[in-house]
Amino acid sequence: MSNVAHLTITRHQPYFDHMESSYEPLKDSFTRTFGEGGRLVVVRSPGRVNLIGEHTDYNDGFVFPMAIQPQVSFVCRGREDGLVRVTSTAFPDEMVEFSIQTAITKAQPTWANYVRGVASELKKAGIPLIGMDVQLSNTLPVGGGLSSSAAIEVGTALCFLALAGLEMDVARLALLCQQAEHNFADVPCGIMDQMIVSSARQGHATLYDCRQGTRVYVPLNSQELRVVIVNTMVKHELTGSEYADRRNQCQMGVAHFARANPKIKALRDVSLAQLESAKGELSDLIYRRCRHVVSENLRTTEAATALSNHQYERAGALMVQSHNSLRDDYEVSVPELDYLVEQAMQIKGVYGARMTGGGFGGCIVALVQPRSVDELTTQLEQKYQDRFGIQPTAFVTTATAGASRVE
Ligand code: GLA
């Protein structure tokens, strides 16, 4: 277990959107690093939190995420010589350099592989790129389960596209960035993170059908509801193989069902009744993995409907069921996440809470009545600190728009 870099956000305050003027310091920093002149392009790319629908995306299922206010910001300027020079305010002494005119491969430092990966995938897709100088600045916790990697990928792609004078459909952009993550970060992720970072709508969560590629935008009423994120500040160093293991276990479940019915291509196609009747034929482990995914799909569509009907208690109850299923059946939670969820649910005005993202650390997300936010964040910070000796970070966020060019 190790602590991860954390947000410098005032604890209970809403996280305010970057005003356009707040990009000036980053532009100044860019100019100090790369010199004056030329036209600067500014891009913002948000993180995401998933309200429900975990480990369903790679099973052709449903997810229900939203984009959040912490983000990665980019300032970039085109270069005619095909060079890409990358700096990050998080690593001020490092400048990464590669050329789009030669083969692009993974290299140290690993944070820049997201940029290399996106350049490589854009090239592979036949997109005419030019080189660039680019500086990144990040208010997302790295390794905190809020998709800082997808934010870097999608933002990088928008920089390259903007400098080449091009635009790309958000679905294609997401797929291309997912490939970058597979090939350059070695994470066999689903499509959720890149999809929501590229296509989120301000003020809404998105019910996304990972098979059909359709989106339903569900408005979140900020008079009635707040979304609170609490970071455990821990990341158990298991995630790499554990994530791929879960995918393989799901595939083993699919293989079983497909033997009797070849139309079954993914756990999306399996009903709870089918699963129950196959219980004796599957190992307990595969049965439980399948049960999580099959039941999570049902919870996710129901929760989206409940939220759009302002049935917050119901949506919250489904979130808690989701957490329990991730803890007991899918086994991707950790004591720190379980503790935060349990404690959050003790507080009046908290509709629901669950771990969010891949698991093994990272954050919980809670749906809360506006007047209970302070009580929730204060209590959780204190109790978590007492129990684990770690100061968690809690913040409120609104749902933001997907990545975009700002200037
Ligand atoms: C990570 C992956 C996503 C998704 C979640 C679990 O965030 O990047 O594709 O699988 O885990 O829901």
Short mmCIF file of C-alpha atoms and ligand atoms in Angstrom, two decimals:
data_model
loop_
_atom_site.label_atom_id
_atom_site.label_comp_id
_atom_site.label_asym_id
_atom_site.label_seq_id
_atom_site.Cartn_x
_atom_site.Cartn_y
_atom_site.Cartn_z
CA MET A 1 0.00 0.00 0.00
CA SER A 2 1.32 3.44 -0.75
CA ASN A 3 0.02 6.96 -0.70
CA VAL A 4 -0.61 8.63 -4.02
CA ALA A 5 -0.15 12.22 -5.08
CA HIS A 6 -3.13 14.16 -3.83
CA LEU A 7 -5.26 17.08 -4.81
CA THR A 8 -4.57 20.48 -3.44
CA ILE A 9 -8.21 21.34 -3.00
CA THR A 10 -9.71 23.15 -0.07
CA ARG A 11 -11.41 20.36 1.73
CA HIS A 12 -15.13 21.07 1.81
CA GLN A 13 -15.35 23.64 -0.88
CA PRO A 14 -16.97 23.03 -4.22
CA TYR A 15 -14.32 22.61 -6.85
CA PHE A 16 -14.63 25.72 -8.99
CA ASP A 17 -14.38 25.47 -12.74
CA HIS A 18 -11.29 26.86 -14.35
CA MET A 19 -12.14 30.34 -15.55
CA GLU A 20 -10.60 31.18 -18.88
CA SER A 21 -8.29 33.65 -17.17
CA SER A 22 -6.89 30.89 -15.00
CA TYR A 23 -5.12 29.44 -18.03
CA GLU A 24 -2.81 32.50 -18.07
CA PRO A 25 -0.33 31.06 -15.53
CA LEU A 26 -0.07 27.88 -17.59
CA LYS A 27 0.46 29.90 -20.77
CA ASP A 28 3.18 31.90 -19.00
CA SER A 29 4.80 28.72 -17.82
CA PHE A 30 4.63 27.32 -21.36
CA THR A 31 6.32 30.42 -22.74
CA ARG A 32 9.06 30.28 -20.12
CA THR A 33 9.76 26.67 -21.07
CA PHE A 34 9.38 26.78 -24.84
CA GLY A 35 9.86 30.46 -25.71
CA GLU A 36 7.65 33.22 -27.06
CA GLY A 37 5.77 33.42 -30.31
CA GLY A 38 3.27 31.54 -32.43
CA ARG A 39 -0.34 30.74 -31.76
CA LEU A 40 -1.05 28.91 -28.51
CA VAL A 41 -3.87 26.38 -28.29
CA VAL A 42 -5.42 25.62 -24.90
CA VAL A 43 -7.33 22.40 -24.20
CA ARG A 44 -9.06 21.18 -21.03
CA SER A 45 -9.77 17.52 -20.36
CA PRO A 46 -11.75 16.45 -17.28
CA GLY A 47 -11.51 13.43 -15.03
CA ARG A 48 -14.54 11.26 -14.44
CA VAL A 49 -16.44 9.58 -11.67
CA ASN A 50 -18.64 6.58 -12.30
CA LEU A 51 -21.93 6.74 -10.37
CA ILE A 52 -22.70 3.06 -11.00
CA GLY A 53 -21.95 0.34 -13.58
CA GLU A 54 -18.52 -0.94 -12.55
CA HIS A 55 -16.60 -3.59 -14.48
CA THR A 56 -19.47 -3.79 -16.94
CA ASP A 57 -17.94 -1.87 -19.86
CA TYR A 58 -15.74 -4.73 -21.08
CA ASN A 59 -18.76 -7.04 -20.76
CA ASP A 60 -20.76 -5.06 -23.35
CA GLY A 61 -22.85 -3.65 -20.50
CA PHE A 62 -24.00 -0.30 -19.12
CA VAL A 63 -22.08 2.40 -17.28
CA PHE A 64 -23.31 5.64 -15.71
CA PRO A 65 -20.40 8.08 -15.31
CA MET A 66 -20.05 11.87 -15.42
CA ALA A 67 -17.10 14.18 -16.05
CA ILE A 68 -15.82 16.10 -13.00
CA GLN A 69 -14.18 19.44 -12.35
CA PRO A 70 -10.61 18.36 -11.61
CA GLN A 71 -8.94 18.21 -15.00
CA VAL A 72 -5.79 18.13 -17.07
CA SER A 73 -5.08 21.41 -18.89
CA PHE A 74 -2.87 21.65 -21.96
CA VAL A 75 -1.13 24.53 -23.67
CA CYS A 76 0.43 23.64 -27.00
CA ARG A 77 1.96 25.13 -30.16
CA GLY A 78 2.59 23.44 -33.49
CA ARG A 79 6.07 22.60 -34.83
CA GLU A 80 6.98 22.07 -38.45
CA ASP A 81 9.84 19.62 -37.80
CA GLY A 82 7.69 16.71 -36.53
CA LEU A 83 9.16 16.88 -33.02
CA VAL A 84 6.90 16.51 -30.00
CA ARG A 85 8.26 18.03 -26.81
CA VAL A 86 6.22 17.43 -23.66
CA THR A 87 6.49 18.89 -20.19
CA SER A 88 4.26 18.57 -17.16
CA THR A 89 4.01 20.98 -14.26
CA ALA A 90 4.02 17.85 -12.05
CA PHE A 91 7.54 16.95 -13.24
CA PRO A 92 9.15 20.35 -13.86
CA ASP A 93 12.63 18.97 -14.51
CA GLU A 94 11.64 16.57 -17.26
CA MET A 95 11.17 17.27 -20.94
CA VAL A 96 10.17 14.31 -23.07
CA GLU A 97 10.99 14.43 -26.75
CA PHE A 98 10.06 12.18 -29.66
CA SER A 99 9.35 12.54 -33.36
CA ILE A 100 6.14 11.71 -35.19
CA GLN A 101 8.25 11.05 -38.30
CA THR A 102 9.83 7.90 -36.87
CA ALA A 103 8.32 4.85 -35.13
CA ILE A 104 6.86 5.82 -31.76
CA THR A 105 7.54 3.40 -28.90
CA LYS A 106 7.07 3.24 -25.15
CA ALA A 107 9.85 4.77 -23.07
CA GLN A 108 10.63 6.34 -19.72
CA PRO A 109 9.19 8.34 -18.05
CA THR A 110 5.94 6.40 -18.08
CA TRP A 111 3.68 9.46 -17.63
CA ALA A 112 4.56 10.59 -21.15
CA ASN A 113 3.55 7.25 -22.66
CA TYR A 114 -0.05 8.43 -22.84
CA VAL A 115 1.12 11.22 -25.15
CA ARG A 116 3.31 8.87 -27.18
CA GLY A 117 0.48 6.34 -27.35
CA VAL A 118 -2.04 8.85 -28.67
CA ALA A 119 0.42 10.16 -31.28
CA SER A 120 1.08 6.60 -32.38
CA GLU A 121 -2.61 5.68 -32.64
CA LEU A 122 -3.48 8.89 -34.53
CA LYS A 123 -0.67 8.12 -36.97
CA LYS A 124 -1.83 4.52 -37.34
CA ALA A 125 -5.31 5.83 -38.13
CA GLY A 126 -3.84 7.88 -40.97
CA ILE A 127 -4.46 11.28 -39.35
CA PRO A 128 -1.97 13.86 -40.68
CA LEU A 129 -0.22 15.26 -37.61
CA ILE A 130 2.24 18.03 -37.07
CA GLY A 131 4.72 18.14 -34.20
CA MET A 132 4.08 20.23 -31.10
CA ASP A 133 5.43 21.66 -27.90
CA VAL A 134 2.96 20.92 -25.14
CA GLN A 135 2.73 21.56 -21.43
CA LEU A 136 0.32 19.69 -19.15
CA SER A 137 -1.00 20.71 -15.80
CA ASN A 138 -3.07 18.34 -13.69
CA THR A 139 -5.52 18.86 -10.83
CA LEU A 140 -6.57 15.19 -10.88
CA PRO A 141 -5.00 12.77 -8.41
CA VAL A 142 -2.72 10.43 -10.34
CA GLY A 143 -3.65 6.82 -9.55
CA GLY A 144 -6.77 8.01 -7.70
CA GLY A 145 -9.22 6.18 -9.93
CA LEU A 146 -10.63 9.36 -11.48
CA SER A 147 -9.18 8.66 -14.93
CA SER A 148 -6.24 11.00 -15.10
CA SER A 149 -4.87 8.73 -17.84
CA ALA A 150 -7.97 9.02 -20.03
CA ALA A 151 -7.93 12.78 -19.45
CA ILE A 152 -4.34 12.97 -20.70
CA GLU A 153 -5.11 10.77 -23.68
CA VAL A 154 -8.21 12.60 -24.86
CA GLY A 155 -6.66 16.02 -24.19
CA THR A 156 -3.52 15.07 -26.11
CA ALA A 157 -5.61 13.92 -29.06
CA LEU A 158 -7.50 17.22 -29.06
CA CYS A 159 -4.20 19.14 -29.05
CA PHE A 160 -2.88 17.20 -32.06
CA LEU A 161 -6.17 17.55 -33.90
CA ALA A 162 -6.54 21.27 -33.17
CA LEU A 163 -3.01 22.02 -34.38
CA ALA A 164 -3.66 20.05 -37.57
CA GLY A 165 -6.95 21.95 -38.05
CA LEU A 166 -8.99 18.74 -37.71
CA GLU A 167 -11.96 17.50 -35.72
CA MET A 168 -12.94 13.97 -34.80
CA ASP A 169 -16.18 12.33 -33.77
CA VAL A 170 -16.16 11.70 -29.99
CA ALA A 171 -16.79 7.96 -30.30
CA ARG A 172 -13.85 7.45 -32.63
CA LEU A 173 -11.69 9.66 -30.46
CA ALA A 174 -12.55 7.53 -27.41
CA LEU A 175 -11.75 4.26 -29.19
CA LEU A 176 -8.44 5.56 -30.42
CA CYS A 177 -7.47 6.74 -26.93
CA GLN A 178 -8.51 3.36 -25.49
CA GLN A 179 -6.08 1.74 -27.95
CA ALA A 180 -3.35 4.07 -26.70
CA GLU A 181 -4.03 2.89 -23.14
CA HIS A 182 -3.95 -0.78 -24.21
CA ASN A 183 -0.78 -0.48 -26.26
CA PHE A 184 1.25 2.11 -24.36
CA ALA A 185 0.10 1.73 -20.73
CA ASP A 186 -0.55 -2.03 -20.91
CA VAL A 187 -3.94 -1.64 -19.24
CA PRO A 188 -6.63 -3.69 -21.03
CA CYS A 189 -9.29 -1.14 -20.04
CA GLY A 190 -12.85 -0.91 -21.31
CA ILE A 191 -14.26 2.13 -23.10
CA MET A 192 -15.94 3.95 -20.21
CA ASP A 193 -13.22 6.40 -19.23
CA GLN A 194 -12.20 7.63 -22.67
CA MET A 195 -15.84 7.74 -23.74
CA ILE A 196 -17.04 9.94 -20.88
CA VAL A 197 -13.99 12.20 -20.95
CA SER A 198 -14.61 12.88 -24.63
CA SER A 199 -18.41 13.07 -24.68
CA ALA A 200 -19.78 14.18 -21.29
CA ARG A 201 -22.46 16.84 -21.15
CA GLN A 202 -22.35 19.58 -18.53
CA GLY A 203 -24.86 19.07 -15.71
CA HIS A 204 -25.56 15.48 -16.72
CA ALA A 205 -24.46 11.93 -16.04
CA THR A 206 -24.40 9.64 -19.09
CA LEU A 207 -26.01 6.23 -19.25
CA TYR A 208 -23.81 4.61 -21.88
CA ASP A 209 -24.58 1.35 -23.59
CA CYS A 210 -21.14 -0.11 -24.26
CA ARG A 211 -22.49 -2.50 -26.90
CA GLN A 212 -24.73 -0.16 -28.89
CA GLY A 213 -22.63 2.94 -28.29
CA THR A 214 -25.75 4.94 -27.36
CA ARG A 215 -25.86 7.66 -24.72
CA VAL A 216 -28.71 8.83 -22.54
CA TYR A 217 -27.95 12.08 -20.73
CA VAL A 218 -29.57 12.26 -17.30
CA PRO A 219 -29.71 15.74 -15.73
CA LEU A 220 -28.45 16.04 -12.16
CA ASN A 221 -30.41 18.65 -10.25
CA SER A 222 -27.87 20.60 -8.21
CA GLN A 223 -30.61 22.08 -5.98
CA GLU A 224 -31.49 18.58 -4.84
CA LEU A 225 -28.29 16.62 -5.13
CA ARG A 226 -24.55 16.85 -4.65
CA VAL A 227 -21.88 14.45 -5.82
CA VAL A 228 -19.09 14.05 -3.26
CA ILE A 229 -15.84 12.22 -3.94
CA VAL A 230 -13.56 11.01 -1.17
CA ASN A 231 -10.11 9.73 -1.99
CA THR A 232 -8.72 6.95 0.23
CA MET A 233 -5.23 8.09 -0.83
CA VAL A 234 -4.23 4.46 -1.16
CA LYS A 235 -3.51 2.34 -4.15
CA HIS A 236 -2.86 -1.32 -3.58
CA GLU A 237 -0.24 -2.45 -6.02
CA LEU A 238 -2.31 -5.23 -7.55
CA THR A 239 -4.27 -3.45 -10.16
CA GLY A 240 -2.33 -4.48 -13.26
CA SER A 241 -2.87 -8.23 -13.15
CA GLU A 242 -6.07 -8.11 -11.09
CA TYR A 243 -7.89 -6.12 -13.78
CA ALA A 244 -6.84 -8.48 -16.56
CA ASP A 245 -7.71 -11.46 -14.32
CA ARG A 246 -11.25 -10.16 -13.88
CA ARG A 247 -11.64 -9.77 -17.63
CA ASN A 248 -10.44 -13.34 -18.16
CA GLN A 249 -12.79 -14.69 -15.50
CA CYS A 250 -15.71 -12.97 -17.24
CA GLN A 251 -14.61 -14.56 -20.51
CA MET A 252 -14.58 -17.97 -18.83
CA GLY A 253 -18.18 -17.36 -17.80
CA VAL A 254 -19.11 -16.34 -21.35
CA ALA A 255 -17.41 -19.44 -22.77
CA HIS A 256 -19.58 -21.62 -20.54
CA PHE A 257 -22.85 -19.99 -21.64
CA ALA A 258 -21.80 -19.81 -25.29
CA ARG A 259 -21.36 -23.60 -25.43
CA ALA A 260 -25.13 -24.02 -24.95
CA ASN A 261 -26.09 -20.89 -26.86
CA PRO A 262 -23.62 -19.48 -29.40
CA LYS A 263 -25.60 -16.24 -29.54
CA ILE A 264 -24.17 -15.37 -26.12
CA LYS A 265 -21.20 -13.16 -26.90
CA ALA A 266 -20.76 -11.34 -23.59
CA LEU A 267 -22.12 -11.37 -20.04
CA ARG A 268 -24.51 -8.68 -21.28
CA ASP A 269 -26.42 -11.52 -22.95
CA VAL A 270 -26.82 -13.58 -19.77
CA SER A 271 -29.87 -13.12 -17.53
CA LEU A 272 -29.94 -13.64 -13.76
CA ALA A 273 -32.22 -16.64 -14.28
CA GLN A 274 -29.76 -18.23 -16.73
CA LEU A 275 -26.96 -17.60 -14.30
CA GLU A 276 -28.84 -19.14 -11.40
CA SER A 277 -29.64 -22.27 -13.35
CA ALA A 278 -25.95 -22.67 -14.26
CA LYS A 279 -24.82 -22.26 -10.66
CA GLY A 280 -23.78 -25.89 -10.13
CA GLU A 281 -21.87 -25.97 -13.42
CA LEU A 282 -19.63 -22.96 -12.76
CA SER A 283 -16.91 -22.77 -10.16
CA ASP A 284 -17.92 -20.60 -7.22
CA LEU A 285 -15.42 -17.93 -8.28
CA ILE A 286 -16.65 -17.66 -11.88
CA TYR A 287 -20.25 -17.77 -10.70
CA ARG A 288 -19.68 -14.83 -8.36
CA ARG A 289 -17.80 -12.81 -10.98
CA CYS A 290 -20.67 -13.35 -13.42
CA ARG A 291 -23.25 -12.54 -10.76
CA HIS A 292 -21.64 -9.18 -10.16
CA VAL A 293 -21.66 -8.22 -13.83
CA VAL A 294 -25.16 -9.50 -14.61
CA SER A 295 -26.70 -7.85 -11.53
CA GLU A 296 -24.67 -4.64 -11.99
CA ASN A 297 -26.11 -4.14 -15.46
CA LEU A 298 -29.62 -4.33 -14.01
CA ARG A 299 -28.72 -1.95 -11.19
CA THR A 300 -27.16 0.55 -13.57
CA THR A 301 -30.13 1.00 -15.88
CA GLU A 302 -32.46 1.08 -12.90
CA ALA A 303 -30.34 3.69 -11.10
CA ALA A 304 -30.28 5.93 -14.18
CA THR A 305 -34.07 5.74 -14.38
CA ALA A 306 -34.41 6.40 -10.65
CA LEU A 307 -32.15 9.45 -10.85
CA SER A 308 -34.00 10.89 -13.80
CA ASN A 309 -37.24 10.46 -11.79
CA HIS A 310 -35.65 12.17 -8.74
CA GLN A 311 -35.95 8.89 -6.78
CA TYR A 312 -32.72 9.48 -4.91
CA GLU A 313 -33.27 6.92 -2.13
CA ARG A 314 -33.68 4.20 -4.73
CA ALA A 315 -30.63 5.29 -6.73
CA GLY A 316 -28.63 5.43 -3.49
CA ALA A 317 -29.73 1.96 -2.40
CA LEU A 318 -28.60 0.58 -5.76
CA MET A 319 -25.21 2.24 -5.30
CA VAL A 320 -24.74 0.49 -1.96
CA GLN A 321 -25.77 -2.84 -3.52
CA SER A 322 -23.22 -2.19 -6.24
CA HIS A 323 -20.51 -1.62 -3.65
CA ASN A 324 -21.38 -4.81 -1.78
CA SER A 325 -21.31 -6.79 -4.99
CA LEU A 326 -17.90 -5.35 -5.93
CA ARG A 327 -16.65 -6.17 -2.44
CA ASP A 328 -18.06 -9.70 -2.08
CA ASP A 329 -18.54 -11.10 -5.60
CA TYR A 330 -16.05 -9.23 -7.73
CA GLU A 331 -13.51 -8.74 -4.92
CA VAL A 332 -12.04 -5.46 -6.11
CA SER A 333 -12.69 -3.37 -3.00
CA VAL A 334 -10.31 -2.82 -0.10
CA PRO A 335 -10.92 -2.12 3.62
CA GLU A 336 -10.31 1.61 3.15
CA LEU A 337 -13.08 1.88 0.54
CA ASP A 338 -15.44 -0.33 2.56
CA TYR A 339 -14.87 1.79 5.64
CA LEU A 340 -15.60 5.08 3.85
CA VAL A 341 -18.79 3.67 2.33
CA GLU A 342 -19.98 2.28 5.68
CA GLN A 343 -19.29 5.54 7.47
CA ALA A 344 -20.86 7.65 4.72
CA MET A 345 -24.06 5.63 4.99
CA GLN A 346 -24.31 6.47 8.70
CA ILE A 347 -24.82 10.13 7.89
CA LYS A 348 -28.28 11.57 7.49
CA GLY A 349 -28.92 12.94 4.03
CA VAL A 350 -26.53 10.55 2.26
CA TYR A 351 -28.57 8.65 -0.32
CA GLY A 352 -25.88 6.24 -1.40
CA ALA A 353 -22.14 5.62 -1.62
CA ARG A 354 -19.86 3.16 -3.36
CA MET A 355 -16.33 2.63 -4.57
CA THR A 356 -15.83 4.07 -8.04
CA GLY A 357 -13.50 2.99 -10.84
CA GLY A 358 -11.41 -0.15 -11.12
CA GLY A 359 -10.94 -0.62 -7.36
CA PHE A 360 -8.01 -1.68 -5.12
CA GLY A 361 -7.88 1.85 -3.74
CA GLY A 362 -8.85 5.21 -5.20
CA CYS A 363 -12.12 6.92 -4.39
CA ILE A 364 -15.65 6.50 -3.19
CA VAL A 365 -18.51 8.51 -4.66
CA ALA A 366 -21.55 9.57 -2.62
CA LEU A 367 -24.89 11.09 -3.62
CA VAL A 368 -25.86 13.54 -0.94
CA GLN A 369 -28.47 16.14 -0.03
CA PRO A 370 -26.85 19.58 -0.37
CA ARG A 371 -27.25 20.36 3.33
CA SER A 372 -25.41 17.18 4.38
CA VAL A 373 -22.22 17.80 2.44
CA ASP A 374 -20.29 19.48 5.26
CA GLU A 375 -21.31 16.88 7.80
CA LEU A 376 -20.28 14.09 5.42
CA THR A 377 -16.88 15.45 4.51
CA THR A 378 -15.99 16.48 8.07
CA GLN A 379 -17.04 13.15 9.57
CA LEU A 380 -15.34 11.04 6.95
CA GLU A 381 -12.08 12.96 7.14
CA GLN A 382 -11.97 12.63 10.89
CA LYS A 383 -13.01 9.01 11.14
CA TYR A 384 -10.77 7.84 8.30
CA GLN A 385 -7.79 9.65 9.77
CA ASP A 386 -8.46 8.03 13.17
CA ARG A 387 -8.84 4.56 11.68
CA PHE A 388 -6.07 4.49 9.05
CA GLY A 389 -3.81 7.39 10.02
CA ILE A 390 -4.17 8.88 6.55
CA GLN A 391 -5.78 12.19 5.65
CA PRO A 392 -8.27 11.56 2.83
CA THR A 393 -9.29 14.24 0.36
CA ALA A 394 -12.97 15.03 0.05
CA PHE A 395 -14.51 17.37 -2.49
CA VAL A 396 -17.79 18.24 -4.14
CA THR A 397 -18.02 18.33 -7.89
CA THR A 398 -20.58 19.27 -10.48
CA ALA A 399 -20.90 17.37 -13.75
CA THR A 400 -18.79 19.09 -16.40
CA ALA A 401 -18.63 18.91 -20.18
CA GLY A 402 -16.28 16.53 -21.96
CA ALA A 403 -12.83 17.62 -23.13
CA SER A 404 -12.75 20.73 -25.29
CA ARG A 405 -10.56 23.36 -26.82
CA VAL A 406 -10.69 26.50 -24.71
CA GLU A 407 -8.61 28.84 -26.89
C1 GLA B 1 -11.15 1.18 -15.07
C2 GLA B 1 -11.20 0.97 -16.57
C3 GLA B 1 -12.62 1.11 -17.10
C4 GLA B 1 -13.61 0.24 -16.31
C5 GLA B 1 -13.41 0.46 -14.81
C6 GLA B 1 -14.25 -0.48 -14.00
O1 GLA B 1 -11.49 2.50 -14.77
O2 GLA B 1 -10.38 1.89 -17.21
O3 GLA B 1 -12.67 0.77 -18.47
O4 GLA B 1 -13.48 -1.10 -16.65
O5 GLA B 1 -12.06 0.29 -14.42
O6 GLA B 1 -15.59 -0.20 -14.18
#
